[in-house]
PDB file of C-alpha atoms and ligand atoms in Angstrom:
ATOM      1  CA  MET A   6      -7.521  21.211  -8.393  1.00  0.00           C
ATOM      2  CA  ALA A   7      -6.781  17.085  -8.238  1.00  0.00           C
ATOM      3  CA  GLU A   8     -10.508  17.061 -10.536  1.00  0.00           C
ATOM      4  CA  ASN A   9      -8.406  18.574 -13.230  1.00  0.00           C
ATOM      5  CA  LEU A  10      -6.018  15.769 -13.901  1.00  0.00           C
ATOM      6  CA  LEU A  11      -6.679  14.326 -17.020  1.00  0.00           C
ATOM      7  CA  ILE A  12      -6.902   9.915 -17.219  1.00  0.00           C
ATOM      8  CA  GLY A  13      -5.578   8.872 -20.101  1.00  0.00           C
ATOM      9  CA  GLN A  14      -5.053  11.050 -22.895  1.00  0.00           C
ATOM     10  CA  GLY A  15      -2.652  10.994 -25.457  1.00  0.00           C
ATOM     11  CA  SER A  16       0.924   9.295 -25.345  1.00  0.00           C
ATOM     12  CA  LYS A  17       2.864   8.490 -22.123  1.00  0.00           C
ATOM     13  CA  VAL A  18       5.031  11.350 -22.704  1.00  0.00           C
ATOM     14  CA  GLU A  19       2.047  14.020 -23.114  1.00  0.00           C
ATOM     15  CA  MET A  20       0.357  12.926 -20.015  1.00  0.00           C
ATOM     16  CA  TYR A  21       3.267  12.749 -18.039  1.00  0.00           C
ATOM     17  CA  GLU A  22       4.062  16.628 -19.600  1.00  0.00           C
ATOM     18  CA  ALA A  23       0.138  17.369 -18.322  1.00  0.00           C
ATOM     19  CA  LEU A  24       0.750  15.402 -15.002  1.00  0.00           C
ATOM     20  CA  LEU A  25       4.690  16.965 -13.581  1.00  0.00           C
ATOM     21  CA  PRO A  26       3.009  21.099 -13.632  1.00  0.00           C
ATOM     22  CA  GLN A  27      -0.218  19.686 -11.398  1.00  0.00           C
ATOM     23  CA  ILE A  28       2.103  17.406  -9.227  1.00  0.00           C
ATOM     24  CA  GLU A  29       4.598  20.570  -8.439  1.00  0.00           C
ATOM     25  CA  GLY A  30       1.759  22.283  -7.636  1.00  0.00           C
ATOM     26  CA  LEU A  31       0.154  19.801  -4.994  1.00  0.00           C
ATOM     27  CA  VAL A  32       3.109  19.624  -3.359  1.00  0.00           C
ATOM     28  CA  SER A  33       4.411  22.883  -3.641  1.00  0.00           C
ATOM     29  CA  GLY A  34       2.108  24.428  -0.884  1.00  0.00           C
ATOM     30  CA  GLU A  35       2.577  21.626   1.349  1.00  0.00           C
ATOM     31  CA  GLU A  36       5.596  19.925   3.255  1.00  0.00           C
ATOM     32  CA  ASP A  37       3.976  16.874   5.235  1.00  0.00           C
ATOM     33  CA  VAL A  38       5.710  13.899   3.508  1.00  0.00           C
ATOM     34  CA  VAL A  39       2.617  11.548   3.722  1.00  0.00           C
ATOM     35  CA  ALA A  40       0.421  14.451   2.366  1.00  0.00           C
ATOM     36  CA  ASN A  41       3.292  14.325  -0.046  1.00  0.00           C
ATOM     37  CA  MET A  42       3.137  10.435  -0.798  1.00  0.00           C
ATOM     38  CA  ALA A  43      -0.868  10.418  -0.461  1.00  0.00           C
ATOM     39  CA  ASN A  44      -1.543  12.699  -3.568  1.00  0.00           C
ATOM     40  CA  VAL A  45       0.967  11.579  -5.226  1.00  0.00           C
ATOM     41  CA  ALA A  46       0.056   8.076  -5.445  1.00  0.00           C
ATOM     42  CA  ALA A  47      -3.365   9.192  -6.369  1.00  0.00           C
ATOM     43  CA  ALA A  48      -2.815  11.292  -8.754  1.00  0.00           C
ATOM     44  CA  LEU A  49      -0.637   8.852 -10.668  1.00  0.00           C
ATOM     45  CA  LYS A  50      -3.056   5.760 -10.031  1.00  0.00           C
ATOM     46  CA  ARG A  51      -6.023   8.607 -12.149  1.00  0.00           C
ATOM     47  CA  THR A  52      -3.991   9.793 -15.092  1.00  0.00           C
ATOM     48  CA  PHE A  53      -2.764   6.465 -15.940  1.00  0.00           C
ATOM     49  CA  ASP A  54      -5.057   3.894 -13.612  1.00  0.00           C
ATOM     50  CA  PHE A  55      -1.775   1.991 -12.821  1.00  0.00           C
ATOM     51  CA  PHE A  56      -2.885  -1.389 -11.044  1.00  0.00           C
ATOM     52  CA  TRP A  57      -0.797  -0.534  -8.017  1.00  0.00           C
ATOM     53  CA  VAL A  58       0.887   2.998  -6.974  1.00  0.00           C
ATOM     54  CA  GLY A  59       2.347   3.634  -3.579  1.00  0.00           C
ATOM     55  CA  PHE A  60       5.557   4.421  -1.606  1.00  0.00           C
ATOM     56  CA  TYR A  61       7.818   1.989   0.933  1.00  0.00           C
ATOM     57  CA  VAL A  62       9.359   4.396   3.880  1.00  0.00           C
ATOM     58  CA  VAL A  63      12.748   3.422   5.688  1.00  0.00           C
ATOM     59  CA  LYS A  64      11.546   2.367   9.043  1.00  0.00           C
ATOM     60  CA  ASN A  65      14.129   1.433  11.645  1.00  0.00           C
ATOM     61  CA  GLY A  66      16.188  -0.604   8.291  1.00  0.00           C
ATOM     62  CA  VAL A  67      13.735  -1.873   6.760  1.00  0.00           C
ATOM     63  CA  LEU A  68      10.896  -0.584   4.122  1.00  0.00           C
ATOM     64  CA  VAL A  69       7.489  -0.188   5.211  1.00  0.00           C
ATOM     65  CA  LEU A  70       4.178   0.494   3.551  1.00  0.00           C
ATOM     66  CA  ALA A  71       3.284   3.946   3.176  1.00  0.00           C
ATOM     67  CA  PRO A  72       0.056   6.188   1.096  1.00  0.00           C
ATOM     68  CA  PHE A  73      -0.610   3.821  -1.348  1.00  0.00           C
ATOM     69  CA  GLN A  74      -3.831   3.283  -3.637  1.00  0.00           C
ATOM     70  CA  GLY A  75      -5.028   0.697  -4.698  1.00  0.00           C
ATOM     71  CA  PRO A  76      -4.953  -3.997  -3.283  1.00  0.00           C
ATOM     72  CA  VAL A  77      -3.685  -4.067   0.165  1.00  0.00           C
ATOM     73  CA  ALA A  78       0.067  -4.727   0.509  1.00  0.00           C
ATOM     74  CA  CYS A  79       3.340  -6.979   1.816  1.00  0.00           C
ATOM     75  CA  THR A  80       3.100  -4.227   4.838  1.00  0.00           C
ATOM     76  CA  ARG A  81       7.336  -4.907   5.324  1.00  0.00           C
ATOM     77  CA  ILE A  82      10.757  -5.655   3.010  1.00  0.00           C
ATOM     78  CA  LYS A  83      13.679  -6.216   3.232  1.00  0.00           C
ATOM     79  CA  PHE A  84      16.704  -4.910   1.961  1.00  0.00           C
ATOM     80  CA  GLY A  85      18.200  -6.872  -0.941  1.00  0.00           C
ATOM     81  CA  LYS A  86      14.682  -8.131  -0.658  1.00  0.00           C
ATOM     82  CA  GLY A  87      12.201  -7.949  -3.877  1.00  0.00           C
ATOM     83  CA  VAL A  88      12.418  -5.398  -6.856  1.00  0.00           C
ATOM     84  CA  CYS A  89      11.372  -2.560  -3.660  1.00  0.00           C
ATOM     85  CA  GLY A  90      14.495  -4.476  -1.578  1.00  0.00           C
ATOM     86  CA  THR A  91      16.915  -3.786  -4.635  1.00  0.00           C
ATOM     87  CA  ALA A  92      16.501  -0.674  -5.985  1.00  0.00           C
ATOM     88  CA  TRP A  93      17.010   0.352  -1.757  1.00  0.00           C
ATOM     89  CA  LYS A  94      19.796  -1.565  -2.499  1.00  0.00           C
ATOM     90  CA  GLU A  95      21.260   0.171  -5.651  1.00  0.00           C
ATOM     91  CA  ALA A  96      20.422   3.271  -4.609  1.00  0.00           C
ATOM     92  CA  GLN A  97      18.580   2.674  -8.494  1.00  0.00           C
ATOM     93  CA  THR A  98      15.521   2.570 -10.377  1.00  0.00           C
ATOM     94  CA  ILE A  99      15.362  -1.419 -11.621  1.00  0.00           C
ATOM     95  CA  VAL A 100      12.586  -1.024 -14.651  1.00  0.00           C
ATOM     96  CA  VAL A 101      11.145  -5.089 -13.984  1.00  0.00           C
ATOM     97  CA  PRO A 102       9.510  -5.726 -17.727  1.00  0.00           C
ATOM     98  CA  ASP A 103       7.728  -9.790 -16.595  1.00  0.00           C
ATOM     99  CA  VAL A 104       7.763 -10.195 -13.023  1.00  0.00           C
ATOM    100  CA  GLU A 105       8.131 -13.777 -12.585  1.00  0.00           C
ATOM    101  CA  GLN A 106      11.621 -13.365 -14.538  1.00  0.00           C
ATOM    102  CA  PHE A 107      13.261 -11.373 -11.048  1.00  0.00           C
ATOM    103  CA  PRO A 108      14.361 -13.108  -9.352  1.00  0.00           C
ATOM    104  CA  GLY A 109      12.992 -12.577  -5.229  1.00  0.00           C
ATOM    105  CA  HIS A 110      10.447 -10.623  -7.001  1.00  0.00           C
ATOM    106  CA  ILE A 111       7.488 -10.434  -3.891  1.00  0.00           C
ATOM    107  CA  ALA A 112       3.689 -11.188  -4.976  1.00  0.00           C
ATOM    108  CA  CYS A 113       2.077  -8.846  -2.887  1.00  0.00           C
ATOM    109  CA  ASN A 114      -0.611  -9.752  -5.800  1.00  0.00           C
ATOM    110  CA  SER A 115      -1.020 -12.120  -8.086  1.00  0.00           C
ATOM    111  CA  ALA A 116      -2.295  -9.891 -10.777  1.00  0.00           C
ATOM    112  CA  SER A 117       1.180  -8.593 -11.129  1.00  0.00           C
ATOM    113  CA  ARG A 118       2.533  -8.213 -14.789  1.00  0.00           C
ATOM    114  CA  SER A 119       5.047  -5.630 -14.786  1.00  0.00           C
ATOM    115  CA  GLU A 120       7.383  -2.980 -11.973  1.00  0.00           C
ATOM    116  CA  ILE A 121       8.858  -0.399 -11.860  1.00  0.00           C
ATOM    117  CA  VAL A 122      10.057   1.009  -8.649  1.00  0.00           C
ATOM    118  CA  VAL A 123      11.890   4.993  -7.966  1.00  0.00           C
ATOM    119  CA  PRO A 124      14.441   5.099  -5.347  1.00  0.00           C
ATOM    120  CA  LEU A 125      13.896   9.023  -2.782  1.00  0.00           C
ATOM    121  CA  PHE A 126      16.740  10.316  -1.253  1.00  0.00           C
ATOM    122  CA  ARG A 127      17.914  12.419   1.501  1.00  0.00           C
ATOM    123  CA  ASP A 128      21.687  13.650   0.848  1.00  0.00           C
ATOM    124  CA  LYS A 129      21.984  10.787  -1.172  1.00  0.00           C
ATOM    125  CA  GLU A 130      20.234   7.866   1.210  1.00  0.00           C
ATOM    126  CA  VAL A 131      17.493   6.074  -0.301  1.00  0.00           C
ATOM    127  CA  VAL A 132      14.447   6.744   3.065  1.00  0.00           C
ATOM    128  CA  ALA A 133      12.012   5.134   0.415  1.00  0.00           C
ATOM    129  CA  VAL A 134      10.442   3.966  -2.798  1.00  0.00           C
ATOM    130  CA  LEU A 135       7.821   4.560  -5.271  1.00  0.00           C
ATOM    131  CA  ASP A 136       6.627   1.117  -6.633  1.00  0.00           C
ATOM    132  CA  ILE A 137       4.498   1.334  -9.163  1.00  0.00           C
ATOM    133  CA  ASP A 138       3.347  -2.322 -10.238  1.00  0.00           C
ATOM    134  CA  SER A 139       0.686  -2.676 -13.942  1.00  0.00           C
ATOM    135  CA  ASP A 140      -1.108  -5.807 -14.572  1.00  0.00           C
ATOM    136  CA  SER A 141       0.093  -5.814 -18.414  1.00  0.00           C
ATOM    137  CA  LEU A 142       3.528  -7.171 -19.290  1.00  0.00           C
ATOM    138  CA  ASN A 143       6.449  -4.127 -20.439  1.00  0.00           C
ATOM    139  CA  ASN A 144       4.129  -2.230 -19.128  1.00  0.00           C
ATOM    140  CA  PHE A 145       7.218   0.907 -18.104  1.00  0.00           C
ATOM    141  CA  ASP A 146      10.584   2.198 -19.917  1.00  0.00           C
ATOM    142  CA  GLU A 147      12.808   5.091 -19.641  1.00  0.00           C
ATOM    143  CA  THR A 148      10.018   7.810 -19.775  1.00  0.00           C
ATOM    144  CA  ASP A 149       8.235   5.915 -17.024  1.00  0.00           C
ATOM    145  CA  ALA A 150      12.180   6.391 -15.182  1.00  0.00           C
ATOM    146  CA  LYS A 151      13.008   9.653 -15.945  1.00  0.00           C
ATOM    147  CA  TYR A 152       9.381  11.683 -14.998  1.00  0.00           C
ATOM    148  CA  LEU A 153       9.396   9.044 -12.539  1.00  0.00           C
ATOM    149  CA  GLU A 154      12.228   9.873 -11.012  1.00  0.00           C
ATOM    150  CA  THR A 155      11.372  13.796 -10.989  1.00  0.00           C
ATOM    151  CA  ILE A 156       8.250  13.075  -9.177  1.00  0.00           C
ATOM    152  CA  CYS A 157      10.402  11.701  -6.045  1.00  0.00           C
ATOM    153  CA  ARG A 158      12.526  14.546  -6.465  1.00  0.00           C
ATOM    154  CA  LEU A 159       9.788  16.687  -6.395  1.00  0.00           C
ATOM    155  CA  ILE A 160       8.577  14.955  -2.443  1.00  0.00           C
ATOM    156  CA  ASN A 161      10.644  17.211  -0.388  1.00  0.00           C
ATOM    157  CA  ILE A 162      11.860  14.103   2.548  1.00  0.00           C
ATOM    158  CA  ARG A 163      12.611  15.968   5.474  1.00  0.00           C
ATOM    159  CA  ASP A 164      11.574  13.856   7.937  1.00  0.00           C
TER     160      ASP A 164
HETATM  161  N1  SME B 209       6.596  -6.391  -5.922  1.00  0.00           N
HETATM  162  C1  SME B 209       7.365  -5.989  -4.670  1.00  0.00           C
HETATM  163  C2  SME B 209       6.438  -6.005  -3.632  1.00  0.00           C
HETATM  164  C3  SME B 209       5.523  -5.205  -3.487  1.00  0.00           C
HETATM  165  S1  SME B 209       4.199  -4.379  -3.935  1.00  0.00           S
HETATM  166  O1  SME B 209       4.854  -5.070  -5.398  1.00  0.00           O
HETATM  167  C4  SME B 209       3.067  -3.602  -4.031  1.00  0.00           C
HETATM  168  C5  SME B 209       8.681  -5.921  -4.531  1.00  0.00           C
HETATM  169  O2  SME B 209       8.688  -7.064  -5.040  1.00  0.00           O
HETATM  170  O3  SME B 209       9.193  -5.403  -3.912  1.00  0.00           O
END
């Protein structure tokens, strides 16, 4: 199953196109959100070797660290704070080409240079975010946003 995931082959679009059906397969048979977030984080990390891939879930009005792959990270992020809290507040994907240019960026790790944060919705309300950090500048673009938004829609948040 996950062992079949492609690692760094082809263009970014080809890698996402290969990954998408595998993620569909991983999450379609499982209703537990934590299990699905864990596998999605692992699949993205293994495919793209991102520096950090993980989820923050809204709990009692704050984003709390959820399944992730990579170095230890900040556990709680407030509404409107950092890239994650801003994506939550604005309810939209945020691409940050250079984290040093993003006012209020929260540096969980100094190696992070660029970042993308994609919200997950339930009934039009943001209930979690997917956060991906790269140790290269300008790593993320509209292609990442499009595919990661599709991947986030596959995670059916019910609880
Ligand atoms: N940089 C994020 C914080 C989370 S870590 O990158 C894992 C932010 O500014 O919200």
